[in-house]
XYZ file of C-alpha atoms in Angstrom:
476
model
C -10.291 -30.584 -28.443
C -7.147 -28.855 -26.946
C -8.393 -26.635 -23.645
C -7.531 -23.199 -23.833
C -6.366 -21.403 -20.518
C -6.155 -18.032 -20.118
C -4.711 -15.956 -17.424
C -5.782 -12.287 -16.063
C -3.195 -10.732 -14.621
C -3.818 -7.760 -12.329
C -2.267 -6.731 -9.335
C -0.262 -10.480 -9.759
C 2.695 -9.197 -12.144
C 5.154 -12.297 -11.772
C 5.222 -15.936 -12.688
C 7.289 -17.346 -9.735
C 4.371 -18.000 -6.706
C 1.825 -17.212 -8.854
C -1.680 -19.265 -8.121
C -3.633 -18.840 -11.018
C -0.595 -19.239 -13.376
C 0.340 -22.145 -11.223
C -3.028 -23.949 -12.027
C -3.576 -22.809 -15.370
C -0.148 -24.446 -16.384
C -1.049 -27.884 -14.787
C -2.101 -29.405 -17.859
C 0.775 -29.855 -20.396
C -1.517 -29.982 -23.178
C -3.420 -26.879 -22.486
C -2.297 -24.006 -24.807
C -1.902 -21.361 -22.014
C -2.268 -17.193 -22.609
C -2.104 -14.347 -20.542
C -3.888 -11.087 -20.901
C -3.526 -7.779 -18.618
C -6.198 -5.267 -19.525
C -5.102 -1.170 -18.440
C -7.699 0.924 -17.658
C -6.517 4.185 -16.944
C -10.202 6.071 -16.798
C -10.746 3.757 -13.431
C -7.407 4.402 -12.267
C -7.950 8.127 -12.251
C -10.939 7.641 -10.215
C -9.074 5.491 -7.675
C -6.320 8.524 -7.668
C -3.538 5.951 -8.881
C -0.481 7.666 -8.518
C 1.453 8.436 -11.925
C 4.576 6.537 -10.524
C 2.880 3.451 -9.818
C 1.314 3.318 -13.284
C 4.897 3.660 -14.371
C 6.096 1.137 -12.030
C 3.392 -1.300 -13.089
C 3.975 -0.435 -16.558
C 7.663 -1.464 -16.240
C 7.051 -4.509 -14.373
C 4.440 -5.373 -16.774
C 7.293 -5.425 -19.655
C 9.552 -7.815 -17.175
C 6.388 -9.933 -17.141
C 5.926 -10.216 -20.809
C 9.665 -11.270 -21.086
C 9.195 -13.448 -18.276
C 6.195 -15.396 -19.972
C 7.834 -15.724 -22.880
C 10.649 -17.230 -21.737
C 8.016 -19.685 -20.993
C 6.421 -19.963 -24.563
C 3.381 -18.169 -22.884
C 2.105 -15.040 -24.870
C 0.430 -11.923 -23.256
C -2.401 -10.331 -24.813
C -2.060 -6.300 -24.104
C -5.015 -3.775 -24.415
C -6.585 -0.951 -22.760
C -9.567 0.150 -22.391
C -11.384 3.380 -20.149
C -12.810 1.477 -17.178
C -13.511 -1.703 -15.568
C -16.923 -1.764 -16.782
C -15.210 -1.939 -20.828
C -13.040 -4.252 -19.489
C -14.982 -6.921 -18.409
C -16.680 -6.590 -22.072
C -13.184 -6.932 -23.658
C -12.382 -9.763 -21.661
C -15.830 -11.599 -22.492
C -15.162 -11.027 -25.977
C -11.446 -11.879 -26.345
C -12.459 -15.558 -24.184
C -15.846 -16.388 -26.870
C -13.488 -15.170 -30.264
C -10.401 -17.405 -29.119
C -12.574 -20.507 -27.657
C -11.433 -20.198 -24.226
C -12.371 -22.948 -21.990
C -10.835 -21.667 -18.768
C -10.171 -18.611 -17.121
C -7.723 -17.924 -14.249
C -7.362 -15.243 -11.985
C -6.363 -14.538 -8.801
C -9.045 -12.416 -6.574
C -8.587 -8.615 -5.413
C -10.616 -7.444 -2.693
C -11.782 -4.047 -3.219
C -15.513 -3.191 -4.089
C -15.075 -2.440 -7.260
C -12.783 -4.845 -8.255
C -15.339 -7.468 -7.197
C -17.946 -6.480 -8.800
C -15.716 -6.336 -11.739
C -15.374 -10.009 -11.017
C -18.611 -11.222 -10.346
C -20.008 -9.539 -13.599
C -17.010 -11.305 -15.720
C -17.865 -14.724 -14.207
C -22.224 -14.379 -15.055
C -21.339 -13.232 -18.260
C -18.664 -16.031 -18.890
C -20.403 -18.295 -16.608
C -22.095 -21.240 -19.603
C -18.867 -20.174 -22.013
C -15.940 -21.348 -19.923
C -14.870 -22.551 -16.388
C -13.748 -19.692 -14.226
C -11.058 -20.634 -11.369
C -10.300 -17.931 -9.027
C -7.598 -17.957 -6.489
C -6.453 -16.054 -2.697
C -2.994 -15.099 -3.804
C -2.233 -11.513 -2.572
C -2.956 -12.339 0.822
C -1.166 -15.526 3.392
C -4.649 -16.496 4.750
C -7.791 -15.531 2.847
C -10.501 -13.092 4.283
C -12.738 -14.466 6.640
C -11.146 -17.627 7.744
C -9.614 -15.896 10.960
C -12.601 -14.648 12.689
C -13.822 -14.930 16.340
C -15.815 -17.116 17.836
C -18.870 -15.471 17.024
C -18.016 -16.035 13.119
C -17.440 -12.229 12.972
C -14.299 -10.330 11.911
C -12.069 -8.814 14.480
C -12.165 -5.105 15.562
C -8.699 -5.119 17.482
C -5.288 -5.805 15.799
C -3.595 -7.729 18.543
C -6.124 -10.600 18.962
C -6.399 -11.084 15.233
C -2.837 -11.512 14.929
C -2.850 -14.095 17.725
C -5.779 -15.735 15.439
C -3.950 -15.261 12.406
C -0.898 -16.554 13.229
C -2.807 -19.595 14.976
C -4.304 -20.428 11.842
C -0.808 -19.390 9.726
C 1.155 -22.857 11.473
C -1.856 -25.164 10.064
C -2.168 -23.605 6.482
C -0.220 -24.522 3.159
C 1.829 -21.096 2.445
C 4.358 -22.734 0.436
C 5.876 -21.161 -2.268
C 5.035 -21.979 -5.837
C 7.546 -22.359 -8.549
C 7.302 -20.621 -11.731
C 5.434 -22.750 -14.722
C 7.673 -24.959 -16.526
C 8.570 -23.951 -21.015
C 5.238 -24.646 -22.539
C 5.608 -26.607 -25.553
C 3.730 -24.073 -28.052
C 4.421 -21.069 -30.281
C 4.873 -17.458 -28.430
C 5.271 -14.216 -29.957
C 5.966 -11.376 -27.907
C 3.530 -8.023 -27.745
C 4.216 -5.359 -27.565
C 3.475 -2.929 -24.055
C 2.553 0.512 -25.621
C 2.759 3.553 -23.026
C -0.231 3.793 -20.922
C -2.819 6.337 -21.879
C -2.131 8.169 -18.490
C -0.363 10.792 -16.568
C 3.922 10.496 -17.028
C 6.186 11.372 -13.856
C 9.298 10.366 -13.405
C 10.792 6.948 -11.837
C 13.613 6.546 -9.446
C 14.688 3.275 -11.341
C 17.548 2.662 -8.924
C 15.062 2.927 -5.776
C 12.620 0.972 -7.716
C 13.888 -1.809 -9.837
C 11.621 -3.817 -11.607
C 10.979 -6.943 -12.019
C 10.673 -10.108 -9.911
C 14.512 -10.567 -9.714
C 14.801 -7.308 -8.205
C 11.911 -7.788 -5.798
C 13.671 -11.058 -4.398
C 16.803 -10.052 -4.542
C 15.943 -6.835 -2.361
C 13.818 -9.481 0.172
C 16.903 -12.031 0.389
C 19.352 -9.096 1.360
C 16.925 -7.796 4.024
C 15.943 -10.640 5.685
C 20.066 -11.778 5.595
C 21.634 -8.946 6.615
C 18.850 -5.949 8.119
C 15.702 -7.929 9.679
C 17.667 -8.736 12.871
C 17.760 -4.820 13.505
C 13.988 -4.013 12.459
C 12.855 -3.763 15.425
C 15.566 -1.113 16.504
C 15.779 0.837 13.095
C 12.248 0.585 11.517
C 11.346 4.385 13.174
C 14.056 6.361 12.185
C 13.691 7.602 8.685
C 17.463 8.792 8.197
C 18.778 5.200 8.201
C 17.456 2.445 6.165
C 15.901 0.545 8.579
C 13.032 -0.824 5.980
C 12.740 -3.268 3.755
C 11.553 -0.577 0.947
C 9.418 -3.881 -0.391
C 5.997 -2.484 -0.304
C 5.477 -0.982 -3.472
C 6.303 -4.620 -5.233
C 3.844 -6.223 -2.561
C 1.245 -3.464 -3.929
C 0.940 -4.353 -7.586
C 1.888 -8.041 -6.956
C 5.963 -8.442 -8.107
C 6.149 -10.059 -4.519
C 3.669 -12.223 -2.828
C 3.455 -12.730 0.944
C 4.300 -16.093 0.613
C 7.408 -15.435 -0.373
C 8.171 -12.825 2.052
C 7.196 -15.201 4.979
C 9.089 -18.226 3.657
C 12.404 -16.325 2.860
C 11.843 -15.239 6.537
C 11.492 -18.265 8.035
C 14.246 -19.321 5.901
C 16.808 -17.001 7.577
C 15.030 -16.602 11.069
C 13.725 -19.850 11.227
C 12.821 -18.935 14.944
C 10.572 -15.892 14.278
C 7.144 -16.876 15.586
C 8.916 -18.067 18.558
C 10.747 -15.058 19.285
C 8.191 -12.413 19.694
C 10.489 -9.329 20.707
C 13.146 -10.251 17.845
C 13.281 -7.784 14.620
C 12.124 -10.857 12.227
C 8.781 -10.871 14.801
C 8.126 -7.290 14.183
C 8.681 -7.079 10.061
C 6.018 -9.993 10.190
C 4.016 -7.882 12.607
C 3.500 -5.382 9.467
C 2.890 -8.243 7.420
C -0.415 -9.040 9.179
C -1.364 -5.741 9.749
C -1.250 -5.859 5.907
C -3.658 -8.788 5.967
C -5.912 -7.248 8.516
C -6.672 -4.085 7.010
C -7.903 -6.047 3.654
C -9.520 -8.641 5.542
C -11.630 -5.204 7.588
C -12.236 -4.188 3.247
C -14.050 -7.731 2.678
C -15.998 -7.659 5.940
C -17.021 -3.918 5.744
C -17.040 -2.748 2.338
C -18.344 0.797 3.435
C -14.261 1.023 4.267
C -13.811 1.177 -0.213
C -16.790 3.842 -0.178
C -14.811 6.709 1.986
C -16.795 5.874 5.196
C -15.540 5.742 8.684
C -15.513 2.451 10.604
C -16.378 4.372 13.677
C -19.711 6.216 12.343
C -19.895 9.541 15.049
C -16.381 10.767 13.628
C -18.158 11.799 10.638
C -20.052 14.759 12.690
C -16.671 16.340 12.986
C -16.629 19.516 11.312
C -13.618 19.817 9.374
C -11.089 22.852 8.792
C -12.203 24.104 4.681
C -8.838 25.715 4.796
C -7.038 25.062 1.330
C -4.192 26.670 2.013
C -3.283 24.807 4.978
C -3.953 21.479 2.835
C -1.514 23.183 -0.313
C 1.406 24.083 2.585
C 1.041 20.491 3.689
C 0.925 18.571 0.609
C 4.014 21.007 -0.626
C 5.619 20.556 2.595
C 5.404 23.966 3.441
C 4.107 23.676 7.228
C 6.782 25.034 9.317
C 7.404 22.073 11.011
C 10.423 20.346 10.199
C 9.841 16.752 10.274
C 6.685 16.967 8.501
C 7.651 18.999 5.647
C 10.562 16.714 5.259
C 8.423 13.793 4.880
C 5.897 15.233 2.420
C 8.744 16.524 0.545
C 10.243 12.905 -0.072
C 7.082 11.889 -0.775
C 6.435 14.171 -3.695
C 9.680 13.433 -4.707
C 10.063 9.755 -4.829
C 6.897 8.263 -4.621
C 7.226 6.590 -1.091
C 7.612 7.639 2.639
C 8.637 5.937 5.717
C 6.515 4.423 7.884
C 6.526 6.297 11.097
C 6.361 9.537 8.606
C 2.995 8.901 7.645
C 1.856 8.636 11.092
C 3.610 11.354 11.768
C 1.904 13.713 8.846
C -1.199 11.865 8.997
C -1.462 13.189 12.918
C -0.421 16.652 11.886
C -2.967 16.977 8.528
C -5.988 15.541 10.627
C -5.423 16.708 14.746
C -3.588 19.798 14.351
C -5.005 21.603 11.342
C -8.308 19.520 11.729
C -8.800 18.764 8.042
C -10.514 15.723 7.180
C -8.484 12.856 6.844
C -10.183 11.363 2.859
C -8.062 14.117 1.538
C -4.888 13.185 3.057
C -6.018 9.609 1.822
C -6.470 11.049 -1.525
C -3.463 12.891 -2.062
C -1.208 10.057 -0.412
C -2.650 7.419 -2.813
C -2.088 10.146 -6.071
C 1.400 10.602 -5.031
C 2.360 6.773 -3.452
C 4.417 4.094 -5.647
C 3.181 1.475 -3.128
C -0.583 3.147 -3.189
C -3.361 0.144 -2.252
C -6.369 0.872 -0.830
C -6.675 -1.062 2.403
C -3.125 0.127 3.597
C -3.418 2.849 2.720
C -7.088 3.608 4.348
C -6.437 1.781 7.293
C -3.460 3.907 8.320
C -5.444 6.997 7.497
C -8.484 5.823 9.578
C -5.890 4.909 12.590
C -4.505 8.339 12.462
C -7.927 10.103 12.392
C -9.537 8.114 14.926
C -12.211 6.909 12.666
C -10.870 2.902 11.942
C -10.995 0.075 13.649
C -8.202 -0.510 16.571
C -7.542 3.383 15.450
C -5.227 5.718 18.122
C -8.207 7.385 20.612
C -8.927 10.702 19.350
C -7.394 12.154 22.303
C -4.335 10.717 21.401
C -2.424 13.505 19.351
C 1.120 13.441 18.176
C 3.014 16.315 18.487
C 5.180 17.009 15.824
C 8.118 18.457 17.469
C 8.319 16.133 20.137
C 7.834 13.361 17.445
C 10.872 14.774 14.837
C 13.238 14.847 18.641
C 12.719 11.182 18.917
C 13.132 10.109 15.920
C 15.158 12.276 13.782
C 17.100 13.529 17.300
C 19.848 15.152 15.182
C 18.012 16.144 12.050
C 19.994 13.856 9.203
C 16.837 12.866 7.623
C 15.267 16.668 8.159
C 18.436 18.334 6.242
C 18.175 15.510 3.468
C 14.850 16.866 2.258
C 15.204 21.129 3.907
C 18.461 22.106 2.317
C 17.220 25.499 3.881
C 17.808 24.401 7.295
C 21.673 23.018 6.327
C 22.919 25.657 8.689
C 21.117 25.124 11.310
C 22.661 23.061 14.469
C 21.463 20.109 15.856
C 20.094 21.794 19.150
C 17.921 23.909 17.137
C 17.144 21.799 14.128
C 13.638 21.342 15.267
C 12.897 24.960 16.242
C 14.388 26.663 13.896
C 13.038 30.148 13.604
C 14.045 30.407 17.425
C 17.769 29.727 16.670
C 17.423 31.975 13.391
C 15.999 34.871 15.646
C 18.835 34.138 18.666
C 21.300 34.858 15.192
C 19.497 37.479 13.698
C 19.296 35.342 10.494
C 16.348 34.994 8.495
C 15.658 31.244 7.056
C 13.636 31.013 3.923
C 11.101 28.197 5.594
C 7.803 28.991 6.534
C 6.874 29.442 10.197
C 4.706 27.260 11.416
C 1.128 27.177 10.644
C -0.462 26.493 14.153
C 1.089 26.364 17.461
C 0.490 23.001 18.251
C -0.742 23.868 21.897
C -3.990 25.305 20.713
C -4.613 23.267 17.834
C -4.752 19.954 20.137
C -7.326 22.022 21.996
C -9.312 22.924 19.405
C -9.240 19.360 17.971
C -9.993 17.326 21.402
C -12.882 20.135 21.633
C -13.840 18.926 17.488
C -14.496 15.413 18.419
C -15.840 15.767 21.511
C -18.589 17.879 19.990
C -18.995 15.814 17.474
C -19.668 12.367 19.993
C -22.353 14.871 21.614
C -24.219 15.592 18.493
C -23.614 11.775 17.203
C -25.877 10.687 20.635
């Protein structure tokens, strides 16, 4: 009897580098499918932003073209959650005699749950072959020498990248044309909320993804190091949301890398060292999900920061997610984050600080609303950084470490470019002043039409420090 393969795709949307494609296709006489499953009930529990269902849904058409080009059909549907899913998937496996099934893991609780309850079900119908793909080292395999995962950043890296010069990271090629019939399907809208898509910011589709990783690692890596703060000049590789729902995998990223910097890991200060830097802090925060899954339940790593009593104050939380805070800088980033989807890096530590130390309000709904508004939304990213910026995570900034805002748009946005991109109601104002504003509109006798600032920063950081401290004394 022929063997019937099929593959799940999830957060894996590509056939180049692709591990449980890869494997699924190594038999030439196996008639090979692929099925992707859309459940858009879950995804408005998880808060998944409306552009990244977009974005998925358009990558998931390049996919579909992609696989056919390979004779290899896709099986659409949707269904409300993962729990209907799994049912679906058991169903559509027993009606078409499945003997295989492929997919490549995800980490997060409910994902694996998801998992394990597809592989007892399917466990005497069919082999099930899962795979490490989203990640260049798999969690738990660089731990210390205890067995146990690491707390601190630095010394896993040293670990990881220890353990990164003896492991097989190669690149895999796409499947080879399948000798069998394929029809197309066809991708019907997703049953969820519509908001528009910068297609030029965010090509889809694999090709896009590479060709956006070849230019930066030829032409902008060397400056990374320089660059990657300063949110008026495009100092990033802008490749995240394609890592996110899988268009790129690591591999890939480190190989093309090490392709043009073939130095990197022995050049520690160059700009090709400190793009892989992120990469790993990528790996470590979903490496902390596996070993403490408390991180996918909205719980702290570091348990006395949840006896701080948080600010209730709404409309602080409304003038920061509209960008309405009276501080420059941070109402520039929220406002191209509402407005595109994504946000530089040093941004989100920026309004992270600001949303949690200086109007004290607790950092899960900062999480929430980045992850409902975020193209490149994923859940270990995207709690890790929140957790650093509230004190609360592992390796996180001491709570008595505050950012101040002002001081923080000076450094890195010195003459306001990226500010007046986003304010068009501070064009007027000169450099000098770009960052006070309402003191150079009073010196005038103008009035701007932008807010003045919520807090004075001065007092907030004392109210905050005070916060947390009282919080470590009631903790014990």
């Amino acid at each position: 009897m022929t063997a019937t393969h099929v593959v799940w795709f999830r957060n894996d949307l590509r056939i180049t580098d692709n591990r449980a494609l890869h494997a699924a296709c190594q038999d030439p006489q196996a008639k090979v499918i692929a099925v992707y499953i859309a459940t858009p009930e879950q995804w408005k529990q998880h808060d998944m932003a409306p552009r990244q269902a977009a974005f998925i849904h358009q990558n998931l058409q390049c996919l579909v073209h992609a696989l056919a080009g390979k004779n290899i059909p896709l099986f659409y549907h949707q269904c409300t959650d993962f729990t209907a899913s799994a049912k679906w998937l058991v169903d559509f496996c027993q009606k078409n005699e499945v003997t295989d099934l492929f997919y490549n893991r995800q980490y997060e609780l409910n994902e694996r749950r998801r998992d394990d309850a597809v592989t007892e079900l399917l466990a005497e119908v069919c082999g099930i072959h899962s795979f490490d793909d989203a990640l260049l080292l798999p969690p738990g395999s660089v731990v210390t020498g205890s067995g146990e995962m690491y707390k601190v950043f630095t010394p896993f890296r040293n670990a990881f990248l220890q353990r990164l010069t003896h492991s097989d990271v190669r690149s895999l090629p796409a499947p080879k044309t399948r000798d069998q019939a394929c029809e197309m399907s066809e991708i019907k809208p997703f049953d969820y909320s519509q908001q528009g898509l910068d297609s030029v910011l965010f090509p889809a589709g694999e090709e896009a993804a590479l060709q956006r990783l070849r230019v930066f690692c030829r032409e902008h890596v060397q400056d990374y190091a320089q660059q990657r703060d300063i949110p008026a000049v495009d100092g990033t590789s802008v490749l995240s949301p394609y890592l996110a729902v899988g268009v790129l995998s690591p591999r890939q990223c480190l190989n093309r890398l090490l392709a043009e910097c073939p130095d990197t890991l022995e050049d520690g200060e160059s700009g090709a060292f400190v793009w892989l830097n992120e990469l790993v802090w990528r790996e470590f925060y979903r490496h902390l999900l596996v070993a403490h899954p408390k991180l996918c339940r909205h719980k702290p790593f570091i348990a006395w920061t949840d006896h701080v009593h948080w600010s209730g104050d709404i409309e602080h939380l409304t003038a920061w997610q509209q960008g309405k805070t009276g501080y420059p800088i941070v109402d520039a980033a929220m406002r191209q984050l509402n407005h595109t989807g994504w946000m530089h890096n040093r941004l989100r530590m920026i309004v992270a600080s600001f949303l949690v130390k200086d109007l004290l309000i607790n950092w899960r709904a900062g999480e929430r609303y980045f992850m409902s508004q975020l193209i490149d939304g994923d859940l270990a990213a995207n709690n890790g950084g929140w957790q650093w910026a509230a004190s609360s995570g592992t390796d996180a900034a001491p709570y008595f470490r505050i950012f101040n805002p002002t001081t923080q748009g000076e450094r890195f946005d010195k003459k306001g470019d990226f500010i007046r991109r986003w304010l068009p109601e501070l064009a007027d104002v000169p450099d000098s002043d770009i960052h006070h504003p309402h003191q150079w509109a009073m010196k005038q006798c103008r009035v701007l039409d932008y807010p003045q600032p919520l807090v004075d920063h001065a007092l907030a950081r004392k109210q905050t420090l005070q916060a947390f401290e009282d919080a470590k004394r009631r903790a014990g």
